[in-house]
Amino acid sequence: MCLVGVERHSHKWRFVVNELCANYNHFHAAKMKCASFETSKSRYRFLMEFFGYVCPKFRIDPRDLKSKHIQDYFSWKIHELASEGCGEENIKLRIKNLRSFLSFFCRWIAKPGVVPSYQDLIARSGYRPKELKMPSSRANALSIDKVEQSIVRAFQIDVRLGFQLSFMAFFGLRPKESVGLVLSKCVVLGGDLAYPYIKIQTASGSKGGRPRRIEASNPSQVKFINVMMSLAEEMNIDALCWPDMTIHRAAARQQRLMSKELELSKDSFDGSAYQFRHSFANSFSALISSGEPLRDLSENLGHAREEIAAAYLGSSGRAGEDSIPELARALAHCEFEPESFMIRLCRLIIEISFTDLRLALSLALWVLKTRDDEIYCPIQLLKNRLIGEKKSLLSPEEILDQLSEHSEKSTVREFMMRAQGFLNLDTVEQRVLTPLTNRIFFG
């Protein structure tokens, strides 16, 4: 074990950091290889700055690092970057990069879980972006006729390309997921289930290594799977990736074929491969416009946040409606069925939680039907874990003042009057607390 027998004391922090860097800093953080010289150099500079801040302030040895020391540094760093005029996106990238450096160091001292999540660092720092920017519209869908023509043409050019585009259009797969599909492993037919489904696994090229399941929820999808499986059996095709190719090379080949052979514009998002995924998303536009939640579409597309899925709809207008000002305005002035009001209210609390956990949890408590000790215990427990026991939740007046930074005060007041006591505990736990906890601790 490195540095066994070396006395732990704050004045030795430089020696400790130098010794640990000499032993481990040349390694890559995720792969079994050496890191680049620039990465090692940047990591070393950050560690010297970080421990030069926390060790004298808290009088600790680097090996005694705790979450509260990390939070204190990043709170200072975030506000320093903001005061220097760094944009929100630059702050986000910089903090994530520095956090990854520190996470690697904590593995050297056998404390891999001591670094708070990025969301937690931002929330506890008290930093608030001027406004929450919604993702720009990704809507780039093809017409139904164009989809059908492109799929027929793809089968004429290359059978595997035809299969790949078909699964993108009917099930919203990403390009890399479509080339990584192995039909015998990923397509599940029959059994006790009412509908067949597709399993997107890590080996199938799922984004971020996150597996998911997409059920064939309508007759056209069921019919499509049956036709594709019969055709694949007839043509003796199982893996949709071309033989002797990695998924990365196959995805590149797919993009070239679509650009050159199918004559789809290269200016389109990702060489037009995503147009088929967007076409799938837009097939849900009638359902979304009627006020149904985006959850089903979001899960099928593999997005943790529903507003990302909304951005695929583009002209349907839902992406803009998921911003804090628009949600607050709708909840204050529009008439909704109770179910639709509940969905938008939970969406608003989740959106607020991305920049202000304390405000979000305070609002969650405000909208509960009853708020005795037993009822609001889950909210208080989550608050104690994420924010600390010393900080109390906000009063109604404080909620009003802070929400007024996003929308007009009269609008916020009207919304709060309508939302007070609207949700029961089960709804808050299922639609607010559980997604919030999963995002922070597992996201």
CSV table of C-alpha atoms in Angstrom, one decimal:
chain,number,residue,atom,x,y,z
A,1,MET,CA,0.0,0.0,0.0
A,2,CYS,CA,1.4,3.4,-1.0
A,3,LEU,CA,2.6,5.7,1.8
A,4,VAL,CA,2.1,3.2,4.6
A,5,GLY,CA,3.8,4.6,7.7
A,6,VAL,CA,3.8,8.2,6.5
A,7,GLU,CA,2.4,10.4,9.2
A,8,ARG,CA,-1.0,12.0,8.4
A,9,HIS,CA,-0.7,15.8,8.8
A,10,SER,CA,-2.0,18.8,6.9
A,11,HIS,CA,1.5,20.3,6.5
A,12,LYS,CA,2.6,17.2,4.5
A,13,TRP,CA,-0.1,17.6,1.8
A,14,ARG,CA,2.4,18.5,-1.0
A,15,PHE,CA,4.6,15.5,-0.2
A,16,VAL,CA,1.5,13.1,-0.1
A,17,VAL,CA,0.1,14.4,-3.4
A,18,ASN,CA,3.5,14.3,-5.2
A,19,GLU,CA,4.1,10.7,-4.0
A,20,LEU,CA,0.6,9.5,-5.1
A,21,CYS,CA,0.9,11.3,-8.4
A,22,ALA,CA,4.4,9.7,-9.0
A,23,ASN,CA,2.8,6.3,-8.5
A,24,TYR,CA,-0.6,6.6,-10.2
A,25,ASN,CA,-1.0,9.8,-12.3
A,26,HIS,CA,0.4,8.3,-15.4
A,27,PHE,CA,-2.5,5.8,-15.6
A,28,HIS,CA,-5.6,6.3,-17.7
A,29,ALA,CA,-8.7,6.7,-15.5
A,30,ALA,CA,-10.9,4.2,-17.3
A,31,LYS,CA,-8.7,2.0,-19.5
A,32,MET,CA,-5.7,-0.2,-19.0
A,33,LYS,CA,-3.2,2.1,-20.6
A,34,CYS,CA,-1.2,5.2,-19.9
A,35,ALA,CA,-2.8,8.6,-19.9
A,36,SER,CA,-1.6,11.3,-22.3
A,37,PHE,CA,1.1,13.7,-21.0
A,38,GLU,CA,-1.4,16.6,-21.2
A,39,THR,CA,-4.0,14.7,-19.2
A,40,SER,CA,-1.5,13.8,-16.5
A,41,LYS,CA,-0.2,17.4,-16.4
A,42,SER,CA,-3.7,18.9,-16.1
A,43,ARG,CA,-4.7,16.4,-13.4
A,44,TYR,CA,-1.6,17.2,-11.4
A,45,ARG,CA,-2.2,20.9,-11.6
A,46,PHE,CA,-5.7,20.5,-10.4
A,47,LEU,CA,-4.8,18.3,-7.5
A,48,MET,CA,-2.2,20.8,-6.3
A,49,GLU,CA,-4.8,23.6,-6.5
A,50,PHE,CA,-7.5,21.5,-4.9
A,51,PHE,CA,-5.4,20.3,-1.9
A,52,GLY,CA,-3.8,23.7,-1.6
A,53,TYR,CA,-7.3,25.0,-0.9
A,54,VAL,CA,-8.7,22.3,1.3
A,55,CYS,CA,-5.7,21.1,3.4
A,56,PRO,CA,-4.8,24.4,5.0
A,57,LYS,CA,-8.5,25.4,5.4
A,58,PHE,CA,-9.6,22.2,7.1
A,59,ARG,CA,-6.2,21.1,8.4
A,60,ILE,CA,-6.4,17.6,6.9
A,61,ASP,CA,-4.1,15.2,5.2
A,62,PRO,CA,-5.1,14.4,1.6
A,63,ARG,CA,-5.8,10.8,2.6
A,64,ASP,CA,-8.5,12.0,5.1
A,65,LEU,CA,-10.6,13.7,2.4
A,66,LYS,CA,-14.3,13.9,3.0
A,67,SER,CA,-17.3,14.9,0.9
A,68,LYS,CA,-17.8,18.2,2.8
A,69,HIS,CA,-14.3,19.3,1.8
A,70,ILE,CA,-15.0,18.5,-1.8
A,71,GLN,CA,-18.3,20.3,-1.7
A,72,ASP,CA,-16.7,23.4,-0.2
A,73,TYR,CA,-14.0,23.6,-2.9
A,74,PHE,CA,-16.4,23.1,-5.8
A,75,SER,CA,-18.8,25.7,-4.4
A,76,TRP,CA,-16.0,28.2,-4.3
A,77,LYS,CA,-14.8,27.1,-7.8
A,78,ILE,CA,-18.2,27.3,-9.4
A,79,HIS,CA,-18.8,30.9,-8.1
A,80,GLU,CA,-15.3,31.9,-9.2
A,81,LEU,CA,-15.9,30.6,-12.7
A,82,ALA,CA,-19.2,32.4,-12.8
A,83,SER,CA,-17.6,35.7,-11.6
A,84,GLU,CA,-15.0,35.4,-14.3
A,85,GLY,CA,-17.8,35.5,-16.9
A,86,CYS,CA,-17.7,31.8,-17.9
A,87,GLY,CA,-20.9,30.7,-19.6
A,88,GLU,CA,-23.2,28.0,-18.1
A,89,GLU,CA,-22.0,25.4,-20.6
A,90,ASN,CA,-18.4,26.1,-19.9
A,91,ILE,CA,-18.9,25.9,-16.2
A,92,LYS,CA,-20.7,22.6,-16.6
A,93,LEU,CA,-17.9,21.1,-18.7
A,94,ARG,CA,-15.1,22.4,-16.4
A,95,ILE,CA,-16.7,21.1,-13.2
A,96,LYS,CA,-17.4,17.7,-14.7
A,97,ASN,CA,-13.8,17.5,-15.9
A,98,LEU,CA,-12.4,18.5,-12.5
A,99,ARG,CA,-14.7,16.1,-10.7
A,100,SER,CA,-13.5,13.2,-12.9
A,101,PHE,CA,-9.9,14.1,-11.9
A,102,LEU,CA,-10.8,14.1,-8.3
A,103,SER,CA,-12.7,10.8,-8.6
A,104,PHE,CA,-9.6,9.1,-10.0
A,105,PHE,CA,-7.5,10.5,-7.1
A,106,CYS,CA,-10.0,9.1,-4.6
A,107,ARG,CA,-9.5,5.7,-6.0
A,108,TRP,CA,-5.8,6.0,-5.1
A,109,ILE,CA,-6.7,6.6,-1.5
A,110,ALA,CA,-9.4,3.8,-1.4
A,111,LYS,CA,-12.3,6.3,-1.2
A,112,PRO,CA,-14.0,5.9,-4.5
A,113,GLY,CA,-17.5,7.0,-3.3
A,114,VAL,CA,-16.5,10.1,-1.5
A,115,VAL,CA,-17.0,12.5,-4.5
A,116,PRO,CA,-20.6,13.9,-4.7
A,117,SER,CA,-22.4,13.7,-8.0
A,118,TYR,CA,-22.3,16.6,-10.4
A,119,GLN,CA,-25.9,17.5,-9.7
A,120,ASP,CA,-25.3,17.5,-6.0
A,121,LEU,CA,-22.2,19.8,-6.4
A,122,ILE,CA,-24.2,22.3,-8.5
A,123,ALA,CA,-27.3,22.2,-6.2
A,124,ARG,CA,-25.4,22.6,-2.9
A,125,SER,CA,-23.2,25.4,-4.3
A,126,GLY,CA,-26.2,27.7,-4.5
A,127,TYR,CA,-25.3,28.5,-8.1
A,128,ARG,CA,-28.3,29.2,-10.3
A,129,PRO,CA,-28.1,29.6,-14.1
A,130,LYS,CA,-29.9,32.7,-15.3
A,131,GLU,CA,-32.4,30.5,-17.0
A,132,LEU,CA,-32.9,26.9,-17.7
A,133,LYS,CA,-32.2,26.4,-21.4
A,134,MET,CA,-34.2,23.7,-23.1
A,135,PRO,CA,-32.5,21.5,-25.7
A,136,SER,CA,-32.8,22.9,-29.2
A,137,SER,CA,-35.3,21.1,-31.4
A,138,ARG,CA,-34.0,17.9,-32.9
A,139,ALA,CA,-37.0,17.3,-35.0
A,140,ASN,CA,-35.8,16.1,-38.4
A,141,ALA,CA,-38.4,13.6,-39.3
A,142,LEU,CA,-39.0,12.1,-42.8
A,143,SER,CA,-42.4,11.8,-44.2
A,144,ILE,CA,-44.0,8.3,-44.1
A,145,ASP,CA,-43.6,8.0,-47.9
A,146,LYS,CA,-40.0,9.0,-47.7
A,147,VAL,CA,-39.4,6.4,-44.9
A,148,GLU,CA,-41.0,3.6,-46.9
A,149,GLN,CA,-39.0,4.6,-50.1
A,150,SER,CA,-35.7,4.8,-48.2
A,151,ILE,CA,-36.3,1.4,-46.5
A,152,VAL,CA,-37.1,-0.3,-49.8
A,153,ARG,CA,-34.1,1.3,-51.5
A,154,ALA,CA,-31.9,0.2,-48.5
A,155,PHE,CA,-32.9,-3.4,-48.9
A,156,GLN,CA,-31.9,-3.2,-52.6
A,157,ILE,CA,-28.5,-1.7,-51.7
A,158,ASP,CA,-27.7,-3.9,-48.7
A,159,VAL,CA,-30.0,-6.3,-46.9
A,160,ARG,CA,-28.5,-5.6,-43.5
A,161,LEU,CA,-28.8,-1.8,-44.1
A,162,GLY,CA,-32.5,-2.4,-44.8
A,163,PHE,CA,-33.0,-4.3,-41.5
A,164,GLN,CA,-31.1,-1.5,-39.6
A,165,LEU,CA,-33.2,1.3,-41.0
A,166,SER,CA,-36.4,-0.6,-40.5
A,167,PHE,CA,-35.7,-1.1,-36.8
A,168,MET,CA,-34.8,2.6,-36.5
A,169,ALA,CA,-38.1,3.7,-38.1
A,170,PHE,CA,-40.4,1.3,-36.2
A,171,PHE,CA,-38.7,1.2,-32.8
A,172,GLY,CA,-36.7,4.4,-32.6
A,173,LEU,CA,-33.3,2.7,-32.2
A,174,ARG,CA,-30.1,4.8,-32.4
A,175,PRO,CA,-27.9,4.1,-35.4
A,176,LYS,CA,-25.3,2.3,-33.3
A,177,GLU,CA,-28.0,0.2,-31.6
A,178,SER,CA,-29.4,-0.9,-34.9
A,179,VAL,CA,-26.1,-2.2,-36.2
A,180,GLY,CA,-25.4,-4.0,-32.9
A,181,LEU,CA,-28.8,-5.8,-32.9
A,182,VAL,CA,-28.6,-9.6,-32.8
A,183,LEU,CA,-32.1,-10.8,-33.5
A,184,SER,CA,-31.9,-14.2,-31.7
A,185,LYS,CA,-30.8,-12.4,-28.5
A,186,CYS,CA,-32.5,-9.0,-28.7
A,187,VAL,CA,-36.0,-9.8,-30.1
A,188,VAL,CA,-38.3,-11.7,-27.7
A,189,LEU,CA,-41.4,-13.2,-29.2
A,190,GLY,CA,-44.5,-14.7,-27.7
A,191,GLY,CA,-44.4,-16.3,-24.3
A,192,ASP,CA,-46.7,-15.0,-21.6
A,193,LEU,CA,-46.4,-11.4,-22.8
A,194,ALA,CA,-49.2,-9.7,-24.8
A,195,TYR,CA,-46.7,-8.2,-27.1
A,196,PRO,CA,-43.1,-9.0,-28.3
A,197,TYR,CA,-40.3,-6.7,-27.3
A,198,ILE,CA,-36.7,-5.7,-28.1
A,199,LYS,CA,-33.9,-5.8,-25.6
A,200,ILE,CA,-31.2,-3.2,-26.2
A,201,GLN,CA,-28.2,-4.4,-24.3
A,202,THR,CA,-24.7,-3.1,-23.6
A,203,ALA,CA,-23.3,-5.3,-26.3
A,204,SER,CA,-25.9,-4.0,-28.7
A,205,GLY,CA,-24.3,-0.5,-28.6
A,206,SER,CA,-26.6,1.1,-26.1
A,207,LYS,CA,-25.7,4.6,-25.2
A,208,GLY,CA,-23.7,4.9,-22.0
A,209,GLY,CA,-24.0,1.1,-21.5
A,210,ARG,CA,-27.6,1.5,-20.3
A,211,PRO,CA,-29.8,-1.4,-21.3
A,212,ARG,CA,-33.5,-0.9,-22.0
A,213,ARG,CA,-36.6,-2.7,-23.3
A,214,ILE,CA,-38.9,-1.5,-26.1
A,215,GLU,CA,-42.3,-3.2,-26.2
A,216,ALA,CA,-44.2,-3.5,-29.5
A,217,SER,CA,-47.1,-1.5,-28.2
A,218,ASN,CA,-49.2,-1.3,-31.4
A,219,PRO,CA,-50.3,-3.8,-34.1
A,220,SER,CA,-48.1,-2.3,-36.7
A,221,GLN,CA,-45.0,-3.0,-34.6
A,222,VAL,CA,-46.1,-6.5,-33.9
A,223,LYS,CA,-46.7,-7.1,-37.6
A,224,PHE,CA,-43.3,-5.6,-38.4
A,225,ILE,CA,-41.4,-7.9,-35.9
A,226,ASN,CA,-43.1,-11.0,-37.3
A,227,VAL,CA,-42.3,-10.0,-40.9
A,228,MET,CA,-38.7,-9.1,-40.1
A,229,MET,CA,-38.1,-12.3,-38.1
A,230,SER,CA,-39.5,-14.4,-40.9
A,231,LEU,CA,-37.4,-12.6,-43.5
A,232,ALA,CA,-34.3,-12.9,-41.4
A,233,GLU,CA,-34.8,-16.6,-41.0
A,234,GLU,CA,-35.4,-17.0,-44.7
A,235,MET,CA,-32.2,-15.1,-45.5
A,236,ASN,CA,-30.2,-16.7,-42.7
A,237,ILE,CA,-29.4,-13.4,-41.0
A,238,ASP,CA,-29.1,-13.0,-37.2
A,239,ALA,CA,-26.6,-10.2,-36.5
A,240,LEU,CA,-27.4,-7.0,-38.2
A,241,CYS,CA,-23.7,-5.9,-38.0
A,242,TRP,CA,-21.7,-6.7,-41.1
A,243,PRO,CA,-19.4,-9.7,-40.6
A,244,ASP,CA,-15.8,-9.0,-39.4
A,245,MET,CA,-16.8,-5.4,-38.4
A,246,THR,CA,-16.9,-3.8,-35.0
A,247,ILE,CA,-20.0,-1.8,-34.1
A,248,HIS,CA,-18.2,1.5,-34.5
A,249,ARG,CA,-17.0,0.6,-38.0
A,250,ALA,CA,-20.4,-0.7,-39.0
A,251,ALA,CA,-22.1,2.5,-37.8
A,252,ALA,CA,-19.7,4.5,-39.9
A,253,ARG,CA,-20.4,2.3,-42.9
A,254,GLN,CA,-24.2,2.7,-42.3
A,255,GLN,CA,-23.8,6.5,-42.3
A,256,ARG,CA,-21.8,6.4,-45.5
A,257,LEU,CA,-24.3,4.3,-47.3
A,258,MET,CA,-27.2,6.5,-46.2
A,259,SER,CA,-25.4,9.7,-47.3
A,260,LYS,CA,-24.1,8.4,-50.7
A,261,GLU,CA,-26.5,5.6,-51.8
A,262,LEU,CA,-29.7,6.8,-50.3
A,263,GLU,CA,-28.9,10.5,-51.1
A,264,LEU,CA,-30.0,11.8,-47.7
A,265,SER,CA,-28.5,15.1,-46.9
A,266,LYS,CA,-25.2,15.2,-45.0
A,267,ASP,CA,-26.2,18.4,-43.5
A,268,SER,CA,-28.9,16.6,-41.5
A,269,PHE,CA,-28.2,15.5,-37.9
A,270,ASP,CA,-25.7,12.7,-37.9
A,271,GLY,CA,-25.7,12.1,-41.6
A,272,SER,CA,-29.5,11.6,-41.6
A,273,ALA,CA,-29.3,8.3,-39.7
A,274,TYR,CA,-31.2,9.9,-36.9
A,275,GLN,CA,-34.1,11.0,-39.2
A,276,PHE,CA,-35.6,7.5,-38.9
A,277,ARG,CA,-35.4,7.7,-35.1
A,278,HIS,CA,-37.1,11.1,-35.3
A,279,SER,CA,-39.8,9.7,-37.6
A,280,PHE,CA,-40.5,7.1,-34.9
A,281,ALA,CA,-40.7,9.8,-32.3
A,282,ASN,CA,-43.1,11.9,-34.4
A,283,SER,CA,-45.4,9.0,-34.8
A,284,PHE,CA,-46.3,9.7,-31.1
A,285,SER,CA,-47.1,13.4,-31.8
A,286,ALA,CA,-50.9,12.9,-31.8
A,287,LEU,CA,-50.7,11.1,-28.4
A,288,ILE,CA,-48.4,13.8,-26.9
A,289,SER,CA,-50.5,16.7,-28.2
A,290,SER,CA,-53.6,15.2,-26.5
A,291,GLY,CA,-51.9,15.8,-23.1
A,292,GLU,CA,-50.5,12.3,-22.5
A,293,PRO,CA,-47.2,12.2,-20.6
A,294,LEU,CA,-43.9,11.9,-22.5
A,295,ARG,CA,-42.7,9.0,-20.3
A,296,ASP,CA,-43.5,6.2,-22.8
A,297,LEU,CA,-41.7,8.0,-25.6
A,298,SER,CA,-38.8,8.9,-23.4
A,299,GLU,CA,-38.3,5.3,-22.2
A,300,ASN,CA,-38.5,3.9,-25.8
A,301,LEU,CA,-36.0,6.4,-27.0
A,302,GLY,CA,-33.7,5.7,-24.0
A,303,HIS,CA,-33.7,9.2,-22.5
A,304,ALA,CA,-33.8,9.7,-18.7
A,305,ARG,CA,-35.2,13.3,-19.1
A,306,GLU,CA,-38.5,13.7,-20.8
A,307,GLU,CA,-37.7,17.2,-22.2
A,308,ILE,CA,-35.0,15.6,-24.3
A,309,ALA,CA,-37.6,13.3,-25.9
A,310,ALA,CA,-39.9,16.4,-26.3
A,311,ALA,CA,-37.2,18.1,-28.4
A,312,TYR,CA,-37.5,15.3,-31.0
A,313,LEU,CA,-41.1,16.4,-31.6
A,314,GLY,CA,-40.0,19.9,-32.7
A,315,SER,CA,-43.1,21.4,-34.3
A,316,SER,CA,-45.4,19.7,-31.8
A,317,GLY,CA,-44.3,22.4,-29.4
A,318,ARG,CA,-43.9,20.3,-26.2
A,319,ALA,CA,-40.2,21.1,-25.8
A,320,GLY,CA,-40.9,24.7,-25.0
A,321,GLU,CA,-43.8,23.8,-22.7
A,322,ASP,CA,-41.5,21.9,-20.4
A,323,SER,CA,-39.5,25.0,-19.3
A,324,ILE,CA,-40.1,26.3,-15.8
A,325,PRO,CA,-41.8,29.6,-16.9
A,326,GLU,CA,-44.1,27.9,-19.3
A,327,LEU,CA,-45.1,25.1,-16.9
A,328,ALA,CA,-45.8,27.7,-14.1
A,329,ARG,CA,-47.8,29.8,-16.5
A,330,ALA,CA,-49.9,26.8,-17.7
A,331,LEU,CA,-50.5,25.6,-14.2
A,332,ALA,CA,-51.6,29.1,-13.1
A,333,HIS,CA,-53.9,30.0,-15.9
A,334,CYS,CA,-55.0,26.9,-18.0
A,335,GLU,CA,-57.7,24.5,-17.2
A,336,PHE,CA,-56.5,20.8,-17.1
A,337,GLU,CA,-58.0,17.5,-16.2
A,338,PRO,CA,-56.7,16.4,-12.8
A,339,GLU,CA,-54.3,13.9,-14.3
A,340,SER,CA,-52.8,16.4,-16.7
A,341,PHE,CA,-52.4,19.0,-14.0
A,342,MET,CA,-50.7,16.4,-11.8
A,343,ILE,CA,-48.3,15.4,-14.6
A,344,ARG,CA,-47.3,19.1,-15.3
A,345,LEU,CA,-46.9,19.8,-11.6
A,346,CYS,CA,-44.5,16.9,-11.1
A,347,ARG,CA,-42.7,17.9,-14.2
A,348,LEU,CA,-42.2,21.4,-12.8
A,349,ILE,CA,-40.7,20.1,-9.5
A,350,ILE,CA,-38.3,17.8,-11.4
A,351,GLU,CA,-37.2,20.7,-13.7
A,352,ILE,CA,-36.5,22.9,-10.7
A,353,SER,CA,-34.5,20.2,-9.0
A,354,PHE,CA,-31.9,20.4,-11.7
A,355,THR,CA,-30.8,23.8,-10.4
A,356,ASP,CA,-32.2,24.1,-6.9
A,357,LEU,CA,-32.8,21.0,-4.8
A,358,ARG,CA,-33.9,22.9,-1.8
A,359,LEU,CA,-36.6,24.8,-3.7
A,360,ALA,CA,-37.8,21.6,-5.4
A,361,LEU,CA,-38.2,19.7,-2.2
A,362,SER,CA,-39.9,22.6,-0.5
A,363,LEU,CA,-42.4,22.8,-3.4
A,364,ALA,CA,-42.9,19.1,-3.1
A,365,LEU,CA,-43.9,19.5,0.5
A,366,TRP,CA,-46.2,22.4,-0.3
A,367,VAL,CA,-48.2,20.4,-2.8
A,368,LEU,CA,-48.9,17.5,-0.5
A,369,LYS,CA,-52.5,17.0,0.6
A,370,THR,CA,-51.4,16.4,4.2
A,371,ARG,CA,-48.1,17.3,5.8
A,372,ASP,CA,-47.9,15.7,9.3
A,373,ASP,CA,-44.6,14.2,10.4
A,374,GLU,CA,-45.4,10.8,9.0
A,375,ILE,CA,-46.4,12.1,5.6
A,376,TYR,CA,-43.6,14.4,4.8
A,377,CYS,CA,-40.9,12.2,6.4
A,378,PRO,CA,-39.6,11.0,3.0
A,379,ILE,CA,-39.1,14.5,1.8
A,380,GLN,CA,-37.3,15.5,5.0
A,381,LEU,CA,-35.1,12.4,4.9
A,382,LEU,CA,-34.1,13.2,1.3
A,383,LYS,CA,-33.5,16.8,2.2
A,384,ASN,CA,-31.3,15.8,5.1
A,385,ARG,CA,-29.3,13.5,2.9
A,386,LEU,CA,-28.8,15.8,0.0
A,387,ILE,CA,-28.7,19.3,1.6
A,388,GLY,CA,-28.0,18.6,5.3
A,389,GLU,CA,-29.9,18.6,8.5
A,390,LYS,CA,-28.9,22.2,9.4
A,391,LYS,CA,-30.8,23.8,6.5
A,392,SER,CA,-34.6,23.7,6.7
A,393,LEU,CA,-36.9,23.7,3.8
A,394,LEU,CA,-38.2,27.0,2.5
A,395,SER,CA,-41.3,28.7,3.8
A,396,PRO,CA,-44.2,29.5,1.4
A,397,GLU,CA,-43.0,33.1,1.1
A,398,GLU,CA,-39.5,32.0,0.3
A,399,ILE,CA,-40.8,29.6,-2.4
A,400,LEU,CA,-42.9,32.4,-3.9
A,401,ASP,CA,-39.8,34.8,-4.0
A,402,GLN,CA,-37.5,32.2,-5.5
A,403,LEU,CA,-40.0,31.0,-8.1
A,404,SER,CA,-40.6,34.6,-9.1
A,405,GLU,CA,-37.1,34.6,-10.5
A,406,HIS,CA,-38.4,32.3,-13.3
A,407,SER,CA,-41.9,33.8,-13.8
A,408,GLU,CA,-44.1,36.7,-12.8
A,409,LYS,CA,-44.9,36.9,-9.1
A,410,SER,CA,-48.7,37.1,-9.8
A,411,THR,CA,-48.4,33.9,-11.9
A,412,VAL,CA,-46.4,32.1,-9.3
A,413,ARG,CA,-48.9,33.1,-6.6
A,414,GLU,CA,-51.9,31.8,-8.6
A,415,PHE,CA,-50.1,28.6,-9.4
A,416,MET,CA,-49.2,28.0,-5.7
A,417,MET,CA,-52.8,28.6,-4.7
A,418,ARG,CA,-54.0,26.0,-7.2
A,419,ALA,CA,-51.3,23.5,-6.4
A,420,GLN,CA,-51.4,23.6,-2.6
A,421,GLY,CA,-52.3,20.1,-1.3
A,422,PHE,CA,-53.0,18.8,-4.8
A,423,LEU,CA,-50.8,15.6,-4.7
A,424,ASN,CA,-50.9,12.6,-2.4
A,425,LEU,CA,-47.8,11.0,-1.0
A,426,ASP,CA,-47.7,8.1,-3.4
A,427,THR,CA,-47.7,10.4,-6.4
A,428,VAL,CA,-44.9,12.5,-5.0
A,429,GLU,CA,-42.8,9.5,-4.1
A,430,GLN,CA,-43.4,7.8,-7.5
A,431,ARG,CA,-43.2,10.8,-9.8
A,432,VAL,CA,-40.8,13.2,-7.9
A,433,LEU,CA,-38.7,11.6,-5.2
A,434,THR,CA,-37.9,8.3,-6.9
A,435,PRO,CA,-36.8,9.9,-10.2
A,436,LEU,CA,-34.9,12.6,-8.3
A,437,THR,CA,-33.1,10.0,-6.2
A,438,ASN,CA,-32.3,7.8,-9.2
A,439,ARG,CA,-30.9,10.7,-11.1
A,440,ILE,CA,-28.6,11.9,-8.3
A,441,PHE,CA,-27.3,8.6,-7.0
A,442,PHE,CA,-27.4,6.5,-10.1
A,443,GLY,CA,-27.7,8.9,-13.0
